[in-house]
Amino acid sequence: MKTLTSCTALLTGLAFASPTIAQDNQAAAEDATFEEIVVTAQKREQTLTEVPIAVSVLGAERIERSFSPNIESLQTLVPSVSFRKGTTSANSAITIRGIGTISFSGAAEPSVSTVVDGVVLGRSGQAFTDLYDIERLEVLRGPQGTLFGKNASAGVLNITTSRPSEEFEGYFDATYASGNEWRLRGKVSGALSDNVNASLVGMVSEYAGNITNVFNNEKVNGYSKYGLRGMVEFTPSDTLSMLAIVEYNKSNDDCCADLEVLPSGRNPASPAAPDSDGIVNGRTDLDLGQRRVDHDFETRMLDETIGASLEINKDLGDFTLTSISAFRKWENTEFREGDFTSIGGTSTTPVFAVPFQLHDDGTRTWDQTSQEIRLTSPDGERLFYQVGFYYFDLHQEADFTREASCQNNGGQNQAILDANPGLTCGANDIVSATGFSSVDIQNWALFGQAEYEITEDGLTAIFGLRYTDDSVDFRHRRVSNDSFGRQGVGVRPALPNGQFSEASGGFATDFEGSSDNTDLSFKAGFRYDLQEYGSVYATYSQGYKGPAFNVFYNMGTNDTLPIDPETSDAYEIGYKYASSDIMFSVAAYKANIDGFQANNFDNSTGVTITRLTNAGKVSTKGVEVDLQWNATANLAFTVAAAWNDAQIEEFNCPLDPLSGQPPAGCTSRSGLDLLFSPDFNYTVGANYSAPVGESDLVVFDVSWAHVDEQNSLLPSTSGAFSPVSRLPGYDMLNVSISYELNDGQYRLTGFVKNLLDESFVTTYSGDNFRYQIPRDADRYFGVNLRAAFN
């Protein structure tokens, strides 16, 4: 049975050659050779050297030993990946090689596709829960549309969870770390009958947080999560197998509080005021020791996800027909402190002479269904190919309410005040509006990729083709909850789009729009097998991401303009080598992206603002290196590095709607960096295994990661970067020591994260002072106990 579900657990190009649970530790320590590295980056089992793309693979052992519970913390293990943390998982994003979509819009798709067990997630944020019972995580760089049914213009994050076993087995895993952080995981797996295997895995975790709210003296920036995943694998014959997966995850996180790391001036007497001189000589004096906020409204995120999928593999002679049917429902609720003080909205004085109030809450739900059908030709022939059909349907509903201080500093509400004697508009006059929106995204595609062995000495041609049909529709209504229709801080008036609505009982705006597009993209290349000297490859591939709209709470008439698709042309050459004690790969790449979907400046209404649009042309180029070396039977080293230059080639200037001319001083911004695109990231690690007696083992693990400085905003129209957008680089040293007993049946580990206690920020959130400081920005200690049974 040639199915992907039978893939073996693997060591990886970024993993150490340390033994796994239930393995003969003594024998492992005496053998310095690598296990065969099997990946499914091309939807079939191949060794890493056979795959003609740049791919980083993290196996279960490496993920567990890094004590990285979520995708965000994995960016220090894969240098080409960056992570933008939002105030909610729905607004967080992944970039690969400096390319990704950073947007609040519910009608824009990510450039990096996230795939879990063969199912494409409509929003990457669905995967930002705890990583538990993962068999491997693959990061595929560059366009991948000829093999992955959904848009994957910048790359794919491909997650595979562990499959049920034939023999009865399981484990219990408990972790406790300083700051009262704990995590429990457990699994049972085995045969229910001769042809049915099943597994059930669960996790629960909790953390109080690393930030103190001085308003109520409580910790924030923590989480409370739990999840369950059940699998049943049914193999009624040698030619048919079925895998059913049901998953449920729920979280309640008081995350992600924005800290005042630069002085805001809003409440300088607060105990949470930063120790900072602000911006000095064009450089920010960030208070990286800041661990306090002063908020009277708690930022909190509630997530609930349920998913189910059915994978069927049927042998048709020497061919294999694969079907993956899936459904997922995701609900994300956000409560957000938007004035970032505890004194906003308490004065009768008009804003902005006194602090204002701004509080948000909203819920978004996504319902997605998908169907993939794929035919795979027999392996071992000169011509190998896969062809498939993919269908995807996503429906999103959202409501978002903002309650904020009335605003009249520019006379915005003066006509209303004049018409209503006695009506006031002070900071303590709270007005609100609610936005309701729905988005429908449909995608279907025909895709295929073939490899033909041109010569028997190892020259193989690669060709892929993809036809895509995309459509996106949206509806949006924003209703004023104020009986007079007053506007407030961040609460726009309904006019000029709408007047008083009898149906809604208030002032409302109504927008709707639709867009569709088709695309034909292809991939071509060559691979040459150098036998014992490795392999080389060269590819050209086209990437595509569908049309979009800028749908969000405060959208206006200009946001109804459709955003065209984003396309890319990517070139890559690489070399891979593997021997008994060394694995090495290097890739050089260049990609040109046209119609880059990003928040650029727009002047279509006569007022220059930033909005999601086709910003222009960008490019990315660089070199990536992965090395693993088993120096001795007990000592292994790893190195992974990425040199990346992601830059603007030409950005569009906003045109005045009357004169048709750009503003004075506007430039193309050519040569300037893209956001979240560090120039040089690397990670270095060492692992030493020392046998103790016949069945025990001591494992020492150390890793050093460097993340270069980067910008979190695009440059202004004049080509200047705001000093606040710069995120300083940082280094992180992690160490652990494990004692494994009885051939790995029991394992006790002590670990230290960020041993040198180097603080850093990961995201600039806005207002010239707000940043986020993660858990890993502090040194902390932990202990882990794992027990296996069979």
mmCIF file of N, CA, C and O in Angstrom, residues 287 337 548 551 581 638 650 774:
data_model
loop_
_atom_site.group_PDB
_atom_site.id
_atom_site.type_symbol
_atom_site.label_atom_id
_atom_site.label_comp_id
_atom_site.label_asym_id
_atom_site.label_seq_id
_atom_site.Cartn_x
_atom_site.Cartn_y
_atom_site.Cartn_z
ATOM 1 N N ASP A 287 12.627 50.414 26.118
ATOM 2 C CA ASP A 287 12.728 49.870 27.471
ATOM 3 C C ASP A 287 12.480 48.363 27.377
ATOM 4 O O ASP A 287 11.362 47.884 27.578
ATOM 5 N N GLU A 337 -7.768 46.128 24.643
ATOM 6 C CA GLU A 337 -7.549 47.437 25.246
ATOM 7 C C GLU A 337 -6.913 48.335 24.194
ATOM 8 O O GLU A 337 -5.808 48.060 23.721
ATOM 9 N N ALA A 548 -8.323 39.936 -3.602
ATOM 10 C CA ALA A 548 -8.679 40.212 -2.210
ATOM 11 C C ALA A 548 -9.439 41.526 -2.115
ATOM 12 O O ALA A 548 -9.550 42.289 -3.084
ATOM 13 N N VAL A 551 -11.311 44.243 3.866
ATOM 14 C CA VAL A 551 -12.527 44.214 4.684
ATOM 15 C C VAL A 551 -12.137 44.238 6.155
ATOM 16 O O VAL A 551 -11.498 43.312 6.652
ATOM 17 N N ASP A 581 27.693 10.145 8.029
ATOM 18 C CA ASP A 581 27.858 11.031 9.180
ATOM 19 C C ASP A 581 27.684 12.514 8.871
ATOM 20 O O ASP A 581 27.800 13.348 9.763
ATOM 21 N N THR A 638 24.774 20.723 14.529
ATOM 22 C CA THR A 638 23.905 21.218 13.464
ATOM 23 C C THR A 638 24.144 22.703 13.246
ATOM 24 O O THR A 638 24.446 23.446 14.187
ATOM 25 N N GLU A 650 9.749 48.433 -6.785
ATOM 26 C CA GLU A 650 9.035 49.665 -7.147
ATOM 27 C C GLU A 650 7.661 49.654 -6.492
ATOM 28 O O GLU A 650 6.873 48.738 -6.731
ATOM 29 N N PRO A 774 7.632 38.766 24.205
ATOM 30 C CA PRO A 774 7.134 37.404 24.409
ATOM 31 C C PRO A 774 7.715 36.744 25.655
ATOM 32 O O PRO A 774 8.637 37.262 26.300
#
